Amino acid sequence: MSEATPETAMRDSVYQGIRGSLICGRFAPGEKLLLRQLASEFEVSLTPVREALHRLIAEGVLTQEHSRSVRVPILSKARVLELRDIRLSLEGLAAERAAANATAADIKVLERLAGEVEAARRAGDIAKDTQKVAEFQVALYRASEMPVLVRHIEMLWLQTGPYIRLLHPDFIRMVQQVRAGWRYELCDALRERDGGKARQLIETDISEALTYLANLFDAAALINHA
């Protein structure tokens, strides 16, 4: 296998950077992605940005219009519910397997990230909150030692990520009131090798969050017809 060239490394870095921004909700549904702005941010020419965007279009993550502009897709309520159900299945499995395979070092990392999520919420830092939530889930699922499963999960996040900022502030406030600290409970479940508990905790979070997002479509329809 040939070694990666600086050019391929740069292309992959830009691609991964845009993916990360989508997963963390930096780009909103329907938002246009600007080549020059992204090139300036990554300190590269237009070519690697254009190639990264075309790759994401081919993967169905982004859409290209007749004007050739690239946008984040706007999902339907039915698609959000479909993604919810798929994520429940895949991420529940990943959490369960993580309980069987997580090391003490894995759990220590997860506890640190759980604390960073809580700190971001106390500070009202939405950007850091969404970033740390994503880091927590990546660390959790990688502990499953099922890399193919993790890749499929990340492809689903690319579709739901642009919507996660809509969880702020109302849904996040509810979570903090009703089940604050659930990530620490999940760490305890991993330590105790309780796969069923780990699955239940992650499935509850996914189900409540994506059901909340799906219901926003109904609220928007009522407002539009008022």
Short mmCIF file of C-alpha atoms in Angstrom, two decimals:
data_model
loop_
_atom_site.label_atom_id
_atom_site.label_comp_id
_atom_site.label_asym_id
_atom_site.label_seq_id
_atom_site.Cartn_x
_atom_site.Cartn_y
_atom_site.Cartn_z
CA MET A 1 0.00 0.00 0.00
CA SER A 2 1.42 3.39 -0.99
CA GLU A 3 1.90 6.06 1.65
CA ALA A 4 -0.48 9.02 1.73
CA THR A 5 0.84 12.10 -0.05
CA PRO A 6 0.56 15.59 1.46
CA GLU A 7 -2.22 16.29 -1.04
CA THR A 8 -4.31 13.28 -0.04
CA ALA A 9 -3.70 14.03 3.64
CA MET A 10 -4.93 17.59 3.09
CA ARG A 11 -8.05 16.41 1.25
CA ASP A 12 -8.85 13.96 4.02
CA SER A 13 -8.29 16.60 6.69
CA VAL A 14 -10.74 18.98 5.01
CA TYR A 15 -13.27 16.19 4.50
CA GLN A 16 -13.04 15.11 8.14
CA GLY A 17 -13.28 18.72 9.29
CA ILE A 18 -16.50 19.35 7.37
CA ARG A 19 -17.91 16.04 8.61
CA GLY A 20 -17.14 17.04 12.18
CA SER A 21 -18.85 20.39 11.71
CA LEU A 22 -21.97 18.67 10.37
CA ILE A 23 -22.08 16.18 13.24
CA CYS A 24 -21.72 18.95 15.84
CA GLY A 25 -24.50 21.04 14.33
CA ARG A 26 -22.35 23.92 13.14
CA PHE A 27 -24.27 24.02 9.85
CA ALA A 28 -28.04 24.48 9.99
CA PRO A 29 -30.61 22.62 7.86
CA GLY A 30 -30.82 24.30 4.45
CA GLU A 31 -27.61 26.28 4.98
CA LYS A 32 -25.43 26.92 1.95
CA LEU A 33 -21.80 25.86 2.29
CA LEU A 34 -19.48 28.48 0.81
CA LEU A 35 -16.32 27.29 -0.89
CA ARG A 36 -14.23 30.37 -0.24
CA GLN A 37 -15.27 30.61 3.39
CA LEU A 38 -14.38 26.98 4.03
CA ALA A 39 -11.09 27.30 2.14
CA SER A 40 -10.17 30.29 4.30
CA GLU A 41 -11.09 28.42 7.47
CA PHE A 42 -8.99 25.38 6.58
CA GLU A 43 -6.23 27.53 5.05
CA VAL A 44 -6.27 25.59 1.79
CA SER A 45 -7.08 26.27 -1.85
CA LEU A 46 -10.57 25.78 -3.26
CA THR A 47 -9.72 22.38 -4.77
CA PRO A 48 -9.60 20.20 -1.61
CA VAL A 49 -12.77 21.89 -0.31
CA ARG A 50 -14.57 21.27 -3.59
CA GLU A 51 -13.43 17.62 -3.58
CA ALA A 52 -14.59 17.15 0.03
CA LEU A 53 -18.01 18.62 -0.75
CA HIS A 54 -18.40 16.44 -3.84
CA ARG A 55 -17.53 13.40 -1.74
CA LEU A 56 -20.20 14.32 0.81
CA ILE A 57 -22.72 14.88 -2.00
CA ALA A 58 -21.93 11.42 -3.40
CA GLU A 59 -22.50 9.96 0.08
CA GLY A 60 -25.92 11.63 0.26
CA VAL A 61 -24.89 13.89 3.14
CA LEU A 62 -25.15 17.18 1.21
CA THR A 63 -27.22 18.24 -1.79
CA GLN A 64 -26.27 20.22 -4.89
CA GLU A 65 -28.80 22.47 -6.56
CA HIS A 66 -29.11 23.49 -10.20
CA SER A 67 -27.21 26.67 -9.35
CA ARG A 68 -24.36 24.35 -8.27
CA SER A 69 -24.62 25.64 -4.71
CA VAL A 70 -24.12 23.00 -2.01
CA ARG A 71 -26.54 22.89 0.90
CA VAL A 72 -27.34 20.92 4.03
CA PRO A 73 -30.52 18.94 3.28
CA ILE A 74 -33.79 19.75 5.02
CA LEU A 75 -35.25 16.53 6.37
CA SER A 76 -38.92 15.60 6.57
CA LYS A 77 -40.56 14.52 9.82
CA ALA A 78 -40.79 10.98 8.42
CA ARG A 79 -37.05 10.94 7.72
CA VAL A 80 -36.22 12.13 11.24
CA LEU A 81 -38.35 9.33 12.70
CA GLU A 82 -36.73 6.81 10.35
CA LEU A 83 -33.27 7.94 11.43
CA ARG A 84 -34.37 7.75 15.07
CA ASP A 85 -35.42 4.12 14.72
CA ILE A 86 -32.22 3.13 12.92
CA ARG A 87 -30.06 4.94 15.44
CA LEU A 88 -31.88 3.23 18.31
CA SER A 89 -31.00 -0.16 16.87
CA LEU A 90 -27.38 0.53 15.97
CA GLU A 91 -26.39 2.71 18.90
CA GLY A 92 -28.16 0.48 21.40
CA LEU A 93 -26.06 -2.42 20.10
CA ALA A 94 -22.88 -0.34 20.26
CA ALA A 95 -23.54 0.68 23.87
CA GLU A 96 -24.28 -2.92 24.84
CA ARG A 97 -21.07 -4.17 23.27
CA ALA A 98 -19.13 -1.32 24.88
CA ALA A 99 -20.26 -2.64 28.26
CA ALA A 100 -18.63 -5.96 27.38
CA ASN A 101 -15.40 -4.52 26.00
CA ALA A 102 -14.67 -1.14 27.62
CA THR A 103 -11.40 -0.88 29.51
CA ALA A 104 -10.79 1.10 32.68
CA ALA A 105 -9.02 3.69 30.52
CA ASP A 106 -12.07 3.94 28.22
CA ILE A 107 -14.35 4.54 31.19
CA LYS A 108 -12.01 7.19 32.60
CA VAL A 109 -12.15 9.08 29.29
CA LEU A 110 -15.94 8.82 29.21
CA GLU A 111 -16.26 10.15 32.76
CA ARG A 112 -14.06 13.11 31.85
CA LEU A 113 -16.15 13.85 28.76
CA ALA A 114 -19.38 13.53 30.77
CA GLY A 115 -18.03 16.19 33.11
CA GLU A 116 -17.13 18.43 30.17
CA VAL A 117 -20.68 18.13 28.79
CA GLU A 118 -22.10 19.19 32.15
CA ALA A 119 -19.62 22.09 32.43
CA ALA A 120 -20.56 23.34 28.96
CA ARG A 121 -24.24 23.25 29.88
CA ARG A 122 -23.70 25.16 33.09
CA ALA A 123 -21.81 27.79 31.09
CA GLY A 124 -24.49 27.93 28.39
CA ASP A 125 -21.85 27.14 25.74
CA ILE A 126 -23.90 25.42 23.03
CA ALA A 127 -20.98 24.92 20.63
CA LYS A 128 -18.86 23.18 23.27
CA ASP A 129 -21.89 21.23 24.50
CA THR A 130 -22.60 19.71 21.08
CA GLN A 131 -18.90 19.02 20.50
CA LYS A 132 -18.45 17.22 23.82
CA VAL A 133 -21.66 15.22 23.38
CA ALA A 134 -20.32 13.97 20.03
CA GLU A 135 -16.92 13.16 21.56
CA PHE A 136 -18.60 11.22 24.37
CA GLN A 137 -20.62 9.12 21.95
CA VAL A 138 -17.65 8.48 19.67
CA ALA A 139 -15.58 7.30 22.64
CA LEU A 140 -18.44 5.12 23.88
CA TYR A 141 -19.07 3.41 20.57
CA ARG A 142 -15.39 2.90 19.78
CA ALA A 143 -15.18 1.01 23.06
CA SER A 144 -17.55 -1.53 21.47
CA GLU A 145 -14.62 -2.66 19.28
CA MET A 146 -16.99 -2.79 16.30
CA PRO A 147 -15.46 -0.33 13.79
CA VAL A 148 -17.86 -1.16 10.95
CA LEU A 149 -20.81 -0.43 13.23
CA VAL A 150 -19.23 2.87 14.31
CA ARG A 151 -18.81 3.97 10.68
CA HIS A 152 -22.50 3.32 10.00
CA ILE A 153 -23.48 5.27 13.12
CA GLU A 154 -21.37 8.25 12.08
CA MET A 155 -23.08 8.34 8.67
CA LEU A 156 -26.42 8.66 10.48
CA TRP A 157 -25.06 11.48 12.65
CA LEU A 158 -24.15 13.41 9.51
CA GLN A 159 -27.86 13.57 8.71
CA THR A 160 -29.19 14.39 12.19
CA GLY A 161 -26.28 16.60 13.33
CA PRO A 162 -27.51 19.81 11.67
CA TYR A 163 -30.66 19.60 13.78
CA ILE A 164 -29.14 19.12 17.22
CA ARG A 165 -28.91 22.81 18.06
CA LEU A 166 -32.71 22.86 17.93
CA LEU A 167 -32.57 20.86 21.15
CA HIS A 168 -31.40 24.04 22.89
CA PRO A 169 -32.61 25.42 25.20
CA ASP A 170 -35.94 23.68 25.91
CA PHE A 171 -35.07 20.00 25.45
CA ILE A 172 -31.69 20.30 27.14
CA ARG A 173 -33.29 22.09 30.09
CA MET A 174 -35.79 19.24 30.43
CA VAL A 175 -33.00 16.65 30.37
CA GLN A 176 -31.11 18.52 33.07
CA GLN A 177 -34.23 18.55 35.24
CA VAL A 178 -35.33 14.95 34.70
CA ARG A 179 -32.21 12.84 34.12
CA ALA A 180 -29.13 14.97 34.67
CA GLY A 181 -26.04 12.86 35.13
CA TRP A 182 -27.24 9.96 33.01
CA ARG A 183 -23.85 9.78 31.29
CA TYR A 184 -22.26 9.01 34.66
CA GLU A 185 -24.85 6.25 35.11
CA LEU A 186 -23.79 4.88 31.74
CA CYS A 187 -20.16 4.86 32.87
CA ASP A 188 -21.23 2.90 35.95
CA ALA A 189 -23.07 0.43 33.69
CA LEU A 190 -19.89 -0.09 31.66
CA ARG A 191 -17.89 -0.63 34.82
CA GLU A 192 -20.43 -3.22 35.99
CA ARG A 193 -20.57 -4.88 32.52
CA ASP A 194 -24.32 -4.19 32.45
CA GLY A 195 -25.03 -4.13 28.72
CA GLY A 196 -28.79 -3.92 29.16
CA LYS A 197 -28.51 -0.79 31.31
CA ALA A 198 -26.05 0.83 28.91
CA ARG A 199 -28.37 0.14 25.98
CA GLN A 200 -31.40 1.48 27.86
CA LEU A 201 -29.67 4.74 28.81
CA ILE A 202 -28.43 5.54 25.31
CA GLU A 203 -31.72 4.51 23.69
CA THR A 204 -33.67 6.77 26.04
CA ASP A 205 -31.53 9.75 25.08
CA ILE A 206 -31.80 9.10 21.34
CA SER A 207 -35.53 8.39 21.44
CA GLU A 208 -36.40 11.48 23.46
CA ALA A 209 -34.14 13.81 21.46
CA LEU A 210 -35.21 12.73 17.98
CA THR A 211 -38.88 12.45 18.93
CA TYR A 212 -38.64 16.03 20.22
CA LEU A 213 -37.08 17.14 16.92
CA ALA A 214 -39.75 15.33 14.90
CA ASN A 215 -42.48 17.03 16.90
CA LEU A 216 -41.02 20.42 16.01
CA PHE A 217 -42.27 19.80 12.47
CA ASP A 218 -45.84 19.67 13.80
CA ALA A 219 -45.31 22.86 15.78
CA ALA A 220 -43.91 24.62 12.71
CA ALA A 221 -46.90 23.50 10.64
CA LEU A 222 -49.29 24.95 13.22
CA ILE A 223 -47.44 28.26 13.20
CA ASN A 224 -47.42 28.43 9.40
CA HIS A 225 -51.17 27.84 9.26
CA ALA A 226 -52.04 30.24 12.08
#
